[in-house]
mmCIF file of C-alpha atoms in Angstrom:
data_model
loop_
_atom_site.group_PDB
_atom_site.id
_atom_site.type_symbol
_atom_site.label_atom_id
_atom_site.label_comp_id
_atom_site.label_asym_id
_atom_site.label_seq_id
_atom_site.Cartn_x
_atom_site.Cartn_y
_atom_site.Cartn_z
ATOM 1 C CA UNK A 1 -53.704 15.854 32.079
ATOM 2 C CA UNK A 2 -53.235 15.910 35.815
ATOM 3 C CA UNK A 3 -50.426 18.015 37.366
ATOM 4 C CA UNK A 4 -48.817 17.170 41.086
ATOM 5 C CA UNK A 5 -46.294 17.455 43.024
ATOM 6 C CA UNK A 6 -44.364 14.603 41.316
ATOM 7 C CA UNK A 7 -44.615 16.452 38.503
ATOM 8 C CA UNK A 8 -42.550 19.252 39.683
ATOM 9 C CA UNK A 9 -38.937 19.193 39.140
ATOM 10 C CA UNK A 10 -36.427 18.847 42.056
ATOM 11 C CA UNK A 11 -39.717 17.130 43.982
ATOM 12 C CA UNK A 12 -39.997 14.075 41.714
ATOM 13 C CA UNK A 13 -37.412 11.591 43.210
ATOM 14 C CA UNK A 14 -39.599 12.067 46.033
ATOM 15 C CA UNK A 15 -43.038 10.661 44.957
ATOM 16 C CA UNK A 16 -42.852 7.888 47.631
ATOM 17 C CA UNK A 17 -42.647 9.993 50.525
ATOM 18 C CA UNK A 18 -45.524 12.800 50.404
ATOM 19 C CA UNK A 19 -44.781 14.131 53.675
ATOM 20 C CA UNK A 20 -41.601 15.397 52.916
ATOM 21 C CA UNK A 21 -42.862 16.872 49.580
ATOM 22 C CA UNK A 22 -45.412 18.548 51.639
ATOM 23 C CA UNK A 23 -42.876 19.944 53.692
ATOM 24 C CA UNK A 24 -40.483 20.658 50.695
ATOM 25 C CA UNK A 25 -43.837 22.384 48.950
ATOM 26 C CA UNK A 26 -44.164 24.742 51.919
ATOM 27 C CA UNK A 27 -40.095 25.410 52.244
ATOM 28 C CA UNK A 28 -40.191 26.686 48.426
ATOM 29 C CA UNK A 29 -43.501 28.198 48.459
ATOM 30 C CA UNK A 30 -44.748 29.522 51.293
ATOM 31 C CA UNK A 31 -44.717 31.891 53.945
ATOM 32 C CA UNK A 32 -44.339 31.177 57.417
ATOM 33 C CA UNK A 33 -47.486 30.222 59.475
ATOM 34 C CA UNK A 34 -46.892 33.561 61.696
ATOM 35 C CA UNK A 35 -47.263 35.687 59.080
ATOM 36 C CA UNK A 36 -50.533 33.646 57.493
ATOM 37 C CA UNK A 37 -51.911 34.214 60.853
ATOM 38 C CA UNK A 38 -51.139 37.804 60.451
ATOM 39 C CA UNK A 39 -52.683 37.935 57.005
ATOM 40 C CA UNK A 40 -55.751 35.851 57.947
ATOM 41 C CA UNK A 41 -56.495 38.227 60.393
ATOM 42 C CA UNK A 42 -56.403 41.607 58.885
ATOM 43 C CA UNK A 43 -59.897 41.019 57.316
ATOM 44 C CA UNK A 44 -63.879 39.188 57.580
ATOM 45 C CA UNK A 45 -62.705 37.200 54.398
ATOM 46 C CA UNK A 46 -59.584 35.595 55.946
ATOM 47 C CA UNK A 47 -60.892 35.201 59.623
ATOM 48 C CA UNK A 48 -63.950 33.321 57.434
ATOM 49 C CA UNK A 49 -61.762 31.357 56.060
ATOM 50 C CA UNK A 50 -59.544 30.349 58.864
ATOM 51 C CA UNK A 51 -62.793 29.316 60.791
ATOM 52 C CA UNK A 52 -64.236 27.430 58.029
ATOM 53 C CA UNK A 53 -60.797 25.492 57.941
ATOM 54 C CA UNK A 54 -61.016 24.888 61.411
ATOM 55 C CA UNK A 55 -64.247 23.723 61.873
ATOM 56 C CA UNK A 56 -63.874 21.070 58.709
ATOM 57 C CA UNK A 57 -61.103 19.516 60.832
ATOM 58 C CA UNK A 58 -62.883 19.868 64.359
ATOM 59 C CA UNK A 59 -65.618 17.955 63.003
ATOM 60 C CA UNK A 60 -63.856 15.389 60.363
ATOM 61 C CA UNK A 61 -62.099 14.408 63.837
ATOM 62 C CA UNK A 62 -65.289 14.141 65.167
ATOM 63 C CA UNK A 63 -64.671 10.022 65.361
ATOM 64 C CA UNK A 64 -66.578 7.216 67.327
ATOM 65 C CA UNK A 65 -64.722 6.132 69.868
ATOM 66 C CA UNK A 66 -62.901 9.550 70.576
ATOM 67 C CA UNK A 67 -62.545 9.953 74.165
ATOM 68 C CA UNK A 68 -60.982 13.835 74.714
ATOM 69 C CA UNK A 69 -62.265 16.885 75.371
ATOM 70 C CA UNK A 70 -63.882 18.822 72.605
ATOM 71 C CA UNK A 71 -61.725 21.688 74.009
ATOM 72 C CA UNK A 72 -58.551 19.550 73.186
ATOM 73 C CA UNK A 73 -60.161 18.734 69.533
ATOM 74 C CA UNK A 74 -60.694 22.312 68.837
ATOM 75 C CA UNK A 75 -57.501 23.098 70.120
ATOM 76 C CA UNK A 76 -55.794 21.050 67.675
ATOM 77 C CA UNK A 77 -58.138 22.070 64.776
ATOM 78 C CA UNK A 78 -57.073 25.607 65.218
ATOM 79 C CA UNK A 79 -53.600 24.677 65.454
ATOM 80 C CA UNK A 80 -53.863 22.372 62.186
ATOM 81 C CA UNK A 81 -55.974 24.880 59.986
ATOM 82 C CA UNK A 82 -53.195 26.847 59.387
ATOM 83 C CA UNK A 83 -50.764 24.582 58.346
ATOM 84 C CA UNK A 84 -53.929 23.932 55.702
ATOM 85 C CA UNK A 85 -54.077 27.069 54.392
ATOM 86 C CA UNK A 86 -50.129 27.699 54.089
ATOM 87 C CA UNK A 87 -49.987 24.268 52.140
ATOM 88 C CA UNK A 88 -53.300 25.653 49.764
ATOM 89 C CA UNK A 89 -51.546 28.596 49.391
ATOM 90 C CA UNK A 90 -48.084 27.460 48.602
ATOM 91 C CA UNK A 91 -49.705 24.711 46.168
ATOM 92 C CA UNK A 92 -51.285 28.500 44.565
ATOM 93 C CA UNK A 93 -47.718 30.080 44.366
ATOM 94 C CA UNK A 94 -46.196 26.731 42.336
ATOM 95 C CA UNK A 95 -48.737 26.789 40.099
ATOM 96 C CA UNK A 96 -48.606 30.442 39.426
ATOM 97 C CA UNK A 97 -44.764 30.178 38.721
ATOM 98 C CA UNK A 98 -45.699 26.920 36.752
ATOM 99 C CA UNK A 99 -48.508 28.441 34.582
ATOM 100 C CA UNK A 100 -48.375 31.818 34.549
ATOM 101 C CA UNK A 101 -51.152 32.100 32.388
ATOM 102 C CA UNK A 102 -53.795 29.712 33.201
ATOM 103 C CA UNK A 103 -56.936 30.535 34.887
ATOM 104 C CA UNK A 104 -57.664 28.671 38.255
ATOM 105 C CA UNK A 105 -61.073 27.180 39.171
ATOM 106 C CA UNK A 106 -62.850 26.196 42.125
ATOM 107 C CA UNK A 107 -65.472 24.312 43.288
ATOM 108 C CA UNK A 108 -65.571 26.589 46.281
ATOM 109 C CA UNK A 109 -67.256 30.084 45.987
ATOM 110 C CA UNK A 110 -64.920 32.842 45.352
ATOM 111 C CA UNK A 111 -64.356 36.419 46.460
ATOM 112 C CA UNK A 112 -64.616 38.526 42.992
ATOM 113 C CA UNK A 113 -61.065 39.362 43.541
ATOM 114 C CA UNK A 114 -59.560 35.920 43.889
ATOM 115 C CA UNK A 115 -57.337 34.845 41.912
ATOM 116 C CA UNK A 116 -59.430 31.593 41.162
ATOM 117 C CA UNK A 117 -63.254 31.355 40.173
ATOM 118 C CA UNK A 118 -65.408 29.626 42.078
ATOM 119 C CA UNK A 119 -67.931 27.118 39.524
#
């Protein structure tokens, strides 16, 4: 079966509106982009993975006809990454309350000591 945010409840009468579930998702879940940033920062894994996240959105908005700077695009990628990662992270924290006891996968690699494995 396939679990989701309209699956969740208290988030279900709002399955027509996925912003506001996204923002509902990171209310309940997660911790405030400040203190991401912190986290992100402390070691080579998280500053990896901020930069990855960043350059996946400089160049996805990478699109003909795009007439700014690529200063202004990277800009806004590093601005947008970590809204990514606090939404991927608070989507880990729901399903970790929802199933304690599953096991996560990935099709990312995986530091040993995540809590999902990369396949």
């Amino acid at each position: 079966s396939v679990f989701n945010l309209g699956d969740v409840k208290g988030l279900a009468e709002h399955t027509d509106d996925y912003d506001l579930l996204r923002r509902l998702l990171v209310d309940g879940y997660a911790e405030s982009e400040e203190a991401i940033k912190r986290q992100l920062m402390q070691d080579e894994q998280g500053l990896m993975l901020y930069r990855a996240i960043t350059r996946f959105l400089y160049e996805d908005s990478l699109l003909p006809g795009y007439s700014g700077s690529n200063a202004a695009l990277q800009k806004d990628a590093k601005r947008r990454a970590c809204g990514v990662i606090q939404r991927s992270w608070a989507w880990g924290n729901l399903l970790a309350q929802h199933f304690p006891a599953a096991i996560r996968l990935s099709i990312h690699p995986q530091p040993a000591d995540s809590l999902k494995i990369g396949i």
